[in-house]
Amino acid sequence: MQDTVDIQVTPLSPACGAEISGVDLSKPLNPHEVAAIKDAWGKHLVLVFRGQKLSQDDQLRFASYFGDLGSRKKPPAALRNRTEGSQQDNEKVLLVSNIKVDGKPIGAFGEGDFWFHIDSGYTARPYKYTFLYAIELPSRGGNTMFSNMYKAYESVPPALKEKLKGKKALHIHEYNRAKQANSSGDISGIPHCSHPVFVTHPDTGRKTLFVDRLMTTRIEGVSAEESDVILNELYEIGERREFIFEHVWKLGDFLMWDNRCTIHARTDFPKEERRLLRRCTVEGEPLYE
Ligand code: OGA
Ligand code: MN
């Protein structure tokens, strides 16, 4: 047990993101260290730790300082062949990987770019936090981008804010990464959930824009045409370059982000090169405006 707090916080962009140094996550942390990390997390939304050597158990122990670990979501039977990984041996862990063994993916999320999204935003309790640890990386690309959705909320024009007050939007997950789900047909077999367009962050009390291009498909209570126009405007605001921190991965990087006030995306990478990250989450709660 380390009993002094010697943690440095270095901001990584004006949008969000900070590097934390002076802490070895493979060892149990004391409450002061956890409190210092939480404090930095509240300010910077995305934290980066470099050069970590973490077993799966180390990662789960560290994540559990921040709440109950989330379980991996099971896709419905009709979509299952797209996402089941053969080497995911713990229901709290998801392997983010394009690697296949004997023709079968060992994890999920495969190759290619991945549009901006909220993790498990299509459920009633979107994960609070996601933790990702880099084990194998391609020679280039596969960067993860994070957008600060507090800043996005603040940039929604006042008239649109007024119009969207009290409105909810539908989030659907069809297990695509770069194609929006189709919300016009029967969605009973596809995971989906509605959440307020503007959410009050349960811990900070700040308002955040809770909409993403991949899964948020329909604003309720307006016409389909108007919903499309408004959603496009909201996606654009959420993805403004000035709100984005882009992380270029190095082996041993460990990232953690708050999923209620950020959206994230992945850039493309050479598909013949291997990429493997280990993910875990902290369970969420219902969200309110
Ligand atoms: C995730 C995710 C992006 C990446 O693990 O939730 O979106 O960079 N990963 O692979
Ligand atoms: Mn994700």
mmCIF file of C-alpha atoms and ligand atoms in Angstrom:
data_model
loop_
_atom_site.group_PDB
_atom_site.id
_atom_site.type_symbol
_atom_site.label_atom_id
_atom_site.label_comp_id
_atom_site.label_asym_id
_atom_site.label_seq_id
_atom_site.Cartn_x
_atom_site.Cartn_y
_atom_site.Cartn_z
ATOM 1 C CA MET A 1 0.000 0.000 0.000
ATOM 2 C CA GLN A 2 1.383 3.402 -0.966
ATOM 3 C CA ASP A 3 0.576 5.927 1.737
ATOM 4 C CA THR A 4 1.623 9.214 0.215
ATOM 5 C CA VAL A 5 -0.035 11.077 -2.627
ATOM 6 C CA ASP A 6 2.509 12.084 -5.223
ATOM 7 C CA ILE A 7 0.301 12.288 -8.269
ATOM 8 C CA GLN A 8 0.896 14.812 -11.055
ATOM 9 C CA VAL A 9 -1.859 15.955 -13.386
ATOM 10 C CA THR A 10 -0.881 17.350 -16.796
ATOM 11 C CA PRO A 11 -3.666 18.577 -19.101
ATOM 12 C CA LEU A 12 -3.389 17.156 -22.626
ATOM 13 C CA SER A 13 -5.681 19.463 -24.596
ATOM 14 C CA PRO A 14 -7.929 22.477 -24.065
ATOM 15 C CA ALA A 15 -10.933 20.215 -24.756
ATOM 16 C CA CYS A 16 -10.467 17.479 -22.155
ATOM 17 C CA GLY A 17 -7.943 14.834 -21.163
ATOM 18 C CA ALA A 18 -5.079 14.840 -18.669
ATOM 19 C CA GLU A 19 -2.099 12.617 -18.062
ATOM 20 C CA ILE A 20 -1.678 11.273 -14.549
ATOM 21 C CA SER A 21 1.793 10.317 -13.440
ATOM 22 C CA GLY A 22 3.317 9.087 -10.214
ATOM 23 C CA VAL A 23 1.007 6.142 -9.717
ATOM 24 C CA ASP A 24 1.437 2.417 -10.366
ATOM 25 C CA LEU A 25 -1.986 0.914 -11.020
ATOM 26 C CA SER A 26 -0.732 -2.649 -10.570
ATOM 27 C CA LYS A 27 -0.610 -1.968 -6.799
ATOM 28 C CA PRO A 28 -3.559 -1.329 -4.476
ATOM 29 C CA LEU A 29 -4.078 2.413 -4.007
ATOM 30 C CA ASN A 30 -4.861 4.215 -0.778
ATOM 31 C CA PRO A 31 -8.051 6.306 -0.431
ATOM 32 C CA HIS A 32 -6.097 9.567 -0.811
ATOM 33 C CA GLU A 33 -4.740 8.473 -4.155
ATOM 34 C CA VAL A 34 -8.171 7.361 -5.323
ATOM 35 C CA ALA A 35 -9.602 10.724 -4.202
ATOM 36 C CA ALA A 36 -6.878 12.607 -6.102
ATOM 37 C CA ILE A 37 -7.628 10.621 -9.255
ATOM 38 C CA LYS A 38 -11.373 11.217 -8.872
ATOM 39 C CA ASP A 39 -10.773 14.905 -8.458
ATOM 40 C CA ALA A 40 -8.673 15.057 -11.649
ATOM 41 C CA TRP A 41 -11.262 12.937 -13.466
ATOM 42 C CA GLY A 42 -14.064 15.351 -12.583
ATOM 43 C CA LYS A 43 -12.046 18.219 -14.076
ATOM 44 C CA HIS A 44 -10.563 16.531 -17.157
ATOM 45 C CA LEU A 45 -13.143 13.798 -18.041
ATOM 46 C CA VAL A 46 -10.522 11.533 -19.644
ATOM 47 C CA LEU A 47 -7.398 10.381 -17.782
ATOM 48 C CA VAL A 48 -4.322 8.812 -19.359
ATOM 49 C CA PHE A 49 -1.771 6.723 -17.450
ATOM 50 C CA ARG A 50 1.370 5.751 -19.394
ATOM 51 C CA GLY A 51 3.675 2.783 -19.070
ATOM 52 C CA GLN A 52 1.422 0.578 -16.936
ATOM 53 C CA LYS A 53 1.859 -3.179 -16.587
ATOM 54 C CA LEU A 54 -1.571 -4.441 -15.670
ATOM 55 C CA SER A 55 -2.977 -7.927 -15.315
ATOM 56 C CA GLN A 56 -6.707 -8.378 -15.811
ATOM 57 C CA ASP A 57 -7.145 -8.600 -12.040
ATOM 58 C CA ASP A 58 -5.163 -5.377 -11.514
ATOM 59 C CA GLN A 59 -7.379 -3.581 -13.991
ATOM 60 C CA LEU A 60 -10.592 -4.840 -12.377
ATOM 61 C CA ARG A 61 -9.342 -3.973 -8.878
ATOM 62 C CA PHE A 62 -8.516 -0.431 -9.928
ATOM 63 C CA ALA A 63 -11.830 0.068 -11.783
ATOM 64 C CA SER A 64 -13.799 -1.162 -8.782
ATOM 65 C CA TYR A 65 -12.559 1.822 -6.729
ATOM 66 C CA PHE A 66 -15.061 3.830 -8.786
ATOM 67 C CA GLY A 67 -18.190 1.664 -8.484
ATOM 68 C CA ASP A 68 -19.684 -1.723 -9.321
ATOM 69 C CA LEU A 69 -18.100 -3.289 -12.358
ATOM 70 C CA GLY A 70 -20.325 -3.447 -15.430
ATOM 71 C CA SER A 71 -21.067 -6.726 -17.174
ATOM 72 C CA ARG A 72 -20.456 -7.188 -20.854
ATOM 73 C CA LYS A 73 -23.703 -6.789 -22.792
ATOM 74 C CA LYS A 74 -24.864 -9.863 -24.661
ATOM 75 C CA PRO A 75 -26.126 -9.090 -28.145
ATOM 76 C CA PRO A 76 -29.503 -10.549 -29.116
ATOM 77 C CA ALA A 77 -29.287 -13.934 -30.837
ATOM 78 C CA ALA A 78 -29.885 -12.509 -34.320
ATOM 79 C CA LEU A 79 -26.846 -10.212 -34.014
ATOM 80 C CA ARG A 80 -24.643 -12.473 -31.918
ATOM 81 C CA ASN A 81 -22.291 -13.780 -34.581
ATOM 82 C CA ARG A 82 -21.047 -10.233 -35.106
ATOM 83 C CA THR A 83 -19.667 -9.599 -31.660
ATOM 84 C CA GLU A 84 -18.987 -12.666 -29.556
ATOM 85 C CA GLY A 85 -15.322 -13.042 -28.756
ATOM 86 C CA SER A 86 -13.715 -16.426 -28.188
ATOM 87 C CA GLN A 87 -11.174 -15.314 -25.567
ATOM 88 C CA GLN A 88 -13.347 -13.286 -23.230
ATOM 89 C CA ASP A 89 -13.232 -15.368 -20.082
ATOM 90 C CA ASN A 90 -14.633 -12.903 -17.560
ATOM 91 C CA GLU A 91 -18.058 -11.297 -17.938
ATOM 92 C CA LYS A 92 -16.665 -7.982 -16.650
ATOM 93 C CA VAL A 93 -14.059 -7.825 -19.417
ATOM 94 C CA LEU A 94 -14.377 -7.131 -23.117
ATOM 95 C CA LEU A 95 -11.439 -7.483 -25.463
ATOM 96 C CA VAL A 96 -11.402 -4.695 -28.032
ATOM 97 C CA SER A 97 -9.624 -6.400 -30.897
ATOM 98 C CA ASN A 98 -9.463 -7.272 -34.574
ATOM 99 C CA ILE A 99 -7.455 -10.448 -33.849
ATOM 100 C CA LYS A 100 -8.880 -13.753 -35.015
ATOM 101 C CA VAL A 101 -7.800 -17.210 -33.938
ATOM 102 C CA ASP A 102 -8.896 -20.084 -36.171
ATOM 103 C CA GLY A 103 -11.041 -17.592 -38.065
ATOM 104 C CA LYS A 104 -12.942 -16.531 -34.943
ATOM 105 C CA PRO A 105 -12.659 -13.047 -33.372
ATOM 106 C CA ILE A 106 -11.118 -13.212 -29.903
ATOM 107 C CA GLY A 107 -12.928 -10.031 -28.888
ATOM 108 C CA ALA A 108 -15.205 -7.308 -30.233
ATOM 109 C CA PHE A 109 -15.222 -4.072 -32.263
ATOM 110 C CA GLY A 110 -12.983 -5.564 -35.007
ATOM 111 C CA GLU A 111 -11.274 -3.268 -37.451
ATOM 112 C CA GLY A 112 -11.800 0.109 -39.032
ATOM 113 C CA ASP A 113 -13.120 3.393 -37.805
ATOM 114 C CA PHE A 114 -15.767 3.611 -35.141
ATOM 115 C CA TRP A 115 -18.151 6.562 -35.096
ATOM 116 C CA PHE A 116 -18.668 8.743 -32.070
ATOM 117 C CA HIS A 117 -20.772 6.980 -29.465
ATOM 118 C CA ILE A 118 -21.660 6.569 -25.802
ATOM 119 C CA ASP A 119 -20.893 3.119 -24.362
ATOM 120 C CA SER A 120 -24.168 1.257 -23.733
ATOM 121 C CA GLY A 121 -26.198 4.428 -24.316
ATOM 122 C CA TYR A 122 -28.836 2.098 -25.748
ATOM 123 C CA THR A 123 -29.548 0.655 -22.269
ATOM 124 C CA ALA A 124 -31.482 2.101 -19.331
ATOM 125 C CA ARG A 125 -28.256 2.396 -17.312
ATOM 126 C CA PRO A 126 -25.441 3.530 -19.563
ATOM 127 C CA TYR A 127 -22.042 2.722 -18.073
ATOM 128 C CA LYS A 128 -20.671 5.509 -15.896
ATOM 129 C CA TYR A 129 -17.085 4.819 -16.796
ATOM 130 C CA THR A 130 -14.992 2.861 -19.277
ATOM 131 C CA PHE A 131 -11.363 1.744 -18.738
ATOM 132 C CA LEU A 132 -9.170 0.665 -21.636
ATOM 133 C CA TYR A 133 -5.675 -0.807 -21.505
ATOM 134 C CA ALA A 134 -3.410 -1.134 -24.568
ATOM 135 C CA ILE A 135 -1.818 -4.574 -25.049
ATOM 136 C CA GLU A 136 -1.076 -4.710 -28.813
ATOM 137 C CA LEU A 137 -1.149 -1.780 -31.220
ATOM 138 C CA PRO A 138 -0.896 -1.205 -34.960
ATOM 139 C CA SER A 139 1.981 0.878 -36.335
ATOM 140 C CA ARG A 140 -0.365 3.808 -37.009
ATOM 141 C CA GLY A 141 -3.985 4.891 -36.570
ATOM 142 C CA GLY A 142 -6.563 3.408 -34.255
ATOM 143 C CA ASN A 143 -6.488 6.623 -32.215
ATOM 144 C CA THR A 144 -9.343 7.168 -29.790
ATOM 145 C CA MET A 145 -10.983 10.599 -29.857
ATOM 146 C CA PHE A 146 -12.985 12.060 -27.001
ATOM 147 C CA SER A 147 -15.332 15.013 -27.144
ATOM 148 C CA ASN A 148 -16.278 17.132 -24.148
ATOM 149 C CA MET A 149 -20.088 17.124 -24.079
ATOM 150 C CA TYR A 150 -20.342 19.768 -21.364
ATOM 151 C CA LYS A 151 -18.776 22.144 -23.868
ATOM 152 C CA ALA A 152 -21.086 20.810 -26.576
ATOM 153 C CA TYR A 153 -24.131 21.489 -24.385
ATOM 154 C CA GLU A 154 -22.955 25.037 -23.728
ATOM 155 C CA SER A 155 -22.689 25.567 -27.500
ATOM 156 C CA VAL A 156 -26.228 24.510 -28.380
ATOM 157 C CA PRO A 157 -27.968 27.717 -29.543
ATOM 158 C CA PRO A 158 -30.387 29.047 -26.872
ATOM 159 C CA ALA A 159 -33.476 28.659 -29.093
ATOM 160 C CA LEU A 160 -32.656 25.014 -29.772
ATOM 161 C CA LYS A 161 -31.992 24.431 -26.073
ATOM 162 C CA GLU A 162 -35.422 25.820 -25.328
ATOM 163 C CA LYS A 163 -37.054 23.693 -28.012
ATOM 164 C CA LEU A 164 -35.402 20.508 -26.749
ATOM 165 C CA LYS A 165 -36.187 21.099 -23.087
ATOM 166 C CA GLY A 166 -37.910 17.991 -21.710
ATOM 167 C CA LYS A 167 -37.350 16.048 -24.940
ATOM 168 C CA LYS A 168 -35.972 12.550 -25.145
ATOM 169 C CA ALA A 169 -34.106 10.795 -27.916
ATOM 170 C CA LEU A 170 -34.012 7.162 -28.930
ATOM 171 C CA HIS A 171 -30.662 5.321 -28.814
ATOM 172 C CA ILE A 172 -30.407 2.056 -30.772
ATOM 173 C CA HIS A 173 -27.577 -0.419 -31.073
ATOM 174 C CA GLU A 174 -27.459 -2.654 -34.140
ATOM 175 C CA TYR A 175 -23.837 -3.636 -33.493
ATOM 176 C CA ASN A 176 -22.470 -1.523 -36.319
ATOM 177 C CA ARG A 177 -19.481 0.760 -35.896
ATOM 178 C CA ALA A 178 -19.799 3.132 -38.810
ATOM 179 C CA LYS A 179 -23.458 2.990 -39.817
ATOM 180 C CA GLN A 180 -26.460 4.288 -37.971
ATOM 181 C CA ALA A 181 -29.188 1.887 -36.860
ATOM 182 C CA ASN A 182 -32.475 2.071 -38.701
ATOM 183 C CA SER A 183 -35.160 3.217 -36.299
ATOM 184 C CA SER A 184 -38.049 3.288 -38.769
ATOM 185 C CA GLY A 185 -39.002 -0.410 -38.726
ATOM 186 C CA ASP A 186 -39.678 -2.900 -35.962
ATOM 187 C CA ILE A 187 -36.949 -2.375 -33.366
ATOM 188 C CA SER A 188 -38.328 -4.750 -30.745
ATOM 189 C CA GLY A 189 -35.494 -7.224 -31.348
ATOM 190 C CA ILE A 190 -32.752 -4.581 -31.321
ATOM 191 C CA PRO A 191 -31.380 -3.120 -28.079
ATOM 192 C CA HIS A 192 -32.718 0.410 -27.587
ATOM 193 C CA CYS A 193 -33.584 2.994 -24.932
ATOM 194 C CA SER A 194 -34.640 6.638 -24.724
ATOM 195 C CA HIS A 195 -32.779 9.234 -22.654
ATOM 196 C CA PRO A 196 -33.154 12.990 -22.266
ATOM 197 C CA VAL A 197 -31.327 14.944 -24.978
ATOM 198 C CA PHE A 198 -29.800 17.005 -22.181
ATOM 199 C CA VAL A 199 -28.730 15.076 -19.123
ATOM 200 C CA THR A 200 -27.758 16.445 -15.726
ATOM 201 C CA HIS A 201 -24.570 14.684 -14.747
ATOM 202 C CA PRO A 202 -25.460 12.844 -11.522
ATOM 203 C CA ASP A 203 -22.187 13.733 -9.770
ATOM 204 C CA THR A 204 -21.295 17.207 -10.986
ATOM 205 C CA GLY A 205 -24.830 18.548 -11.529
ATOM 206 C CA ARG A 206 -23.660 20.037 -14.844
ATOM 207 C CA LYS A 207 -25.751 19.696 -17.994
ATOM 208 C CA THR A 208 -24.341 17.654 -20.852
ATOM 209 C CA LEU A 209 -25.446 16.872 -24.414
ATOM 210 C CA PHE A 210 -26.329 13.185 -24.490
ATOM 211 C CA VAL A 211 -26.497 12.440 -28.207
ATOM 212 C CA ASP A 212 -24.180 10.546 -30.540
ATOM 213 C CA ARG A 213 -24.025 9.945 -34.285
ATOM 214 C CA LEU A 214 -23.834 6.154 -34.131
ATOM 215 C CA MET A 215 -26.775 5.290 -31.911
ATOM 216 C CA THR A 216 -29.018 8.317 -31.341
ATOM 217 C CA THR A 217 -31.502 8.102 -34.172
ATOM 218 C CA ARG A 218 -34.711 9.936 -33.306
ATOM 219 C CA ILE A 219 -35.845 12.839 -31.158
ATOM 220 C CA GLU A 220 -39.242 12.031 -29.735
ATOM 221 C CA GLY A 221 -42.166 14.410 -30.080
ATOM 222 C CA VAL A 222 -41.102 16.110 -33.332
ATOM 223 C CA SER A 223 -41.553 15.016 -36.960
ATOM 224 C CA ALA A 224 -39.037 12.603 -38.473
ATOM 225 C CA GLU A 225 -37.812 15.361 -40.821
ATOM 226 C CA GLU A 226 -37.302 17.837 -38.018
ATOM 227 C CA SER A 227 -35.629 15.184 -35.868
ATOM 228 C CA ASP A 228 -33.119 14.499 -38.660
ATOM 229 C CA VAL A 229 -32.273 18.188 -39.041
ATOM 230 C CA ILE A 230 -31.876 18.742 -35.295
ATOM 231 C CA LEU A 231 -29.863 15.574 -34.740
ATOM 232 C CA ASN A 232 -27.465 16.516 -37.518
ATOM 233 C CA GLU A 233 -26.937 19.882 -35.885
ATOM 234 C CA LEU A 234 -26.338 18.208 -32.501
ATOM 235 C CA TYR A 235 -23.899 15.621 -33.932
ATOM 236 C CA GLU A 236 -21.951 18.461 -35.557
ATOM 237 C CA ILE A 237 -21.773 20.425 -32.319
ATOM 238 C CA GLY A 238 -20.683 17.322 -30.388
ATOM 239 C CA GLU A 239 -17.927 16.618 -32.896
ATOM 240 C CA ARG A 240 -16.452 20.112 -33.186
ATOM 241 C CA ARG A 241 -12.700 19.833 -33.395
ATOM 242 C CA GLU A 242 -12.191 22.298 -30.558
ATOM 243 C CA PHE A 243 -14.030 19.972 -28.143
ATOM 244 C CA ILE A 244 -11.963 16.914 -29.075
ATOM 245 C CA PHE A 245 -8.929 15.348 -27.461
ATOM 246 C CA GLU A 246 -7.374 12.685 -29.706
ATOM 247 C CA HIS A 247 -5.351 10.006 -27.957
ATOM 248 C CA VAL A 248 -2.491 8.365 -29.859
ATOM 249 C CA TRP A 249 -1.940 5.044 -28.115
ATOM 250 C CA LYS A 250 1.361 3.663 -26.845
ATOM 251 C CA LEU A 251 1.802 0.199 -25.391
ATOM 252 C CA GLY A 252 1.054 0.223 -21.668
ATOM 253 C CA ASP A 253 -1.360 3.163 -21.876
ATOM 254 C CA PHE A 254 -4.356 2.955 -19.607
ATOM 255 C CA LEU A 255 -7.274 5.297 -20.256
ATOM 256 C CA MET A 256 -10.392 5.972 -18.269
ATOM 257 C CA TRP A 257 -13.288 8.173 -19.279
ATOM 258 C CA ASP A 258 -16.590 9.422 -17.963
ATOM 259 C CA ASN A 259 -19.233 8.178 -20.366
ATOM 260 C CA ARG A 260 -21.973 10.626 -19.270
ATOM 261 C CA CYS A 261 -20.135 13.772 -20.368
ATOM 262 C CA THR A 262 -17.993 12.525 -23.267
ATOM 263 C CA ILE A 263 -18.526 10.709 -26.552
ATOM 264 C CA HIS A 264 -15.698 8.797 -28.194
ATOM 265 C CA ALA A 265 -14.684 7.471 -31.592
ATOM 266 C CA ARG A 266 -11.839 5.516 -33.186
ATOM 267 C CA THR A 267 -9.846 6.352 -36.300
ATOM 268 C CA ASP A 268 -9.080 3.728 -38.954
ATOM 269 C CA PHE A 269 -5.935 1.570 -38.805
ATOM 270 C CA PRO A 270 -4.265 -1.006 -41.088
ATOM 271 C CA LYS A 271 -6.536 -4.008 -40.878
ATOM 272 C CA GLU A 272 -3.755 -6.505 -41.391
ATOM 273 C CA GLU A 273 -2.072 -5.282 -38.197
ATOM 274 C CA ARG A 274 -3.058 -6.511 -34.756
ATOM 275 C CA ARG A 275 -4.738 -4.304 -32.160
ATOM 276 C CA LEU A 276 -5.759 -5.481 -28.697
ATOM 277 C CA LEU A 277 -7.052 -3.484 -25.753
ATOM 278 C CA ARG A 278 -8.661 -4.765 -22.585
ATOM 279 C CA ARG A 279 -11.832 -3.017 -21.506
ATOM 280 C CA CYS A 280 -13.886 -2.938 -18.349
ATOM 281 C CA THR A 281 -16.631 -0.607 -17.160
ATOM 282 C CA VAL A 282 -18.492 0.661 -14.125
ATOM 283 C CA GLU A 283 -22.238 0.118 -14.071
ATOM 284 C CA GLY A 284 -24.479 3.131 -14.611
ATOM 285 C CA GLU A 285 -27.808 4.458 -13.432
ATOM 286 C CA PRO A 286 -30.906 6.010 -15.039
ATOM 287 C CA LEU A 287 -30.248 9.513 -16.342
ATOM 288 C CA TYR A 288 -32.448 12.574 -15.970
ATOM 289 C CA GLU A 289 -32.606 16.061 -17.421
HETATM 290 C C1 OGA B 1 -14.652 1.099 -26.515
HETATM 291 C C2 OGA B 1 -14.310 1.823 -27.747
HETATM 292 C C3 OGA B 1 -12.539 2.506 -29.179
HETATM 293 C C4 OGA B 1 -11.211 2.037 -29.633
HETATM 294 O O1 OGA B 1 -13.825 0.279 -26.072
HETATM 295 O O2 OGA B 1 -15.722 1.356 -25.970
HETATM 296 O O3 OGA B 1 -15.128 2.543 -28.252
HETATM 297 O O4 OGA B 1 -10.336 2.883 -29.778
HETATM 298 N N1 OGA B 1 -13.079 1.657 -28.211
HETATM 299 O O5 OGA B 1 -11.057 0.845 -29.889
HETATM 300 MN MN MN B 2 -16.908 2.679 -26.986
#
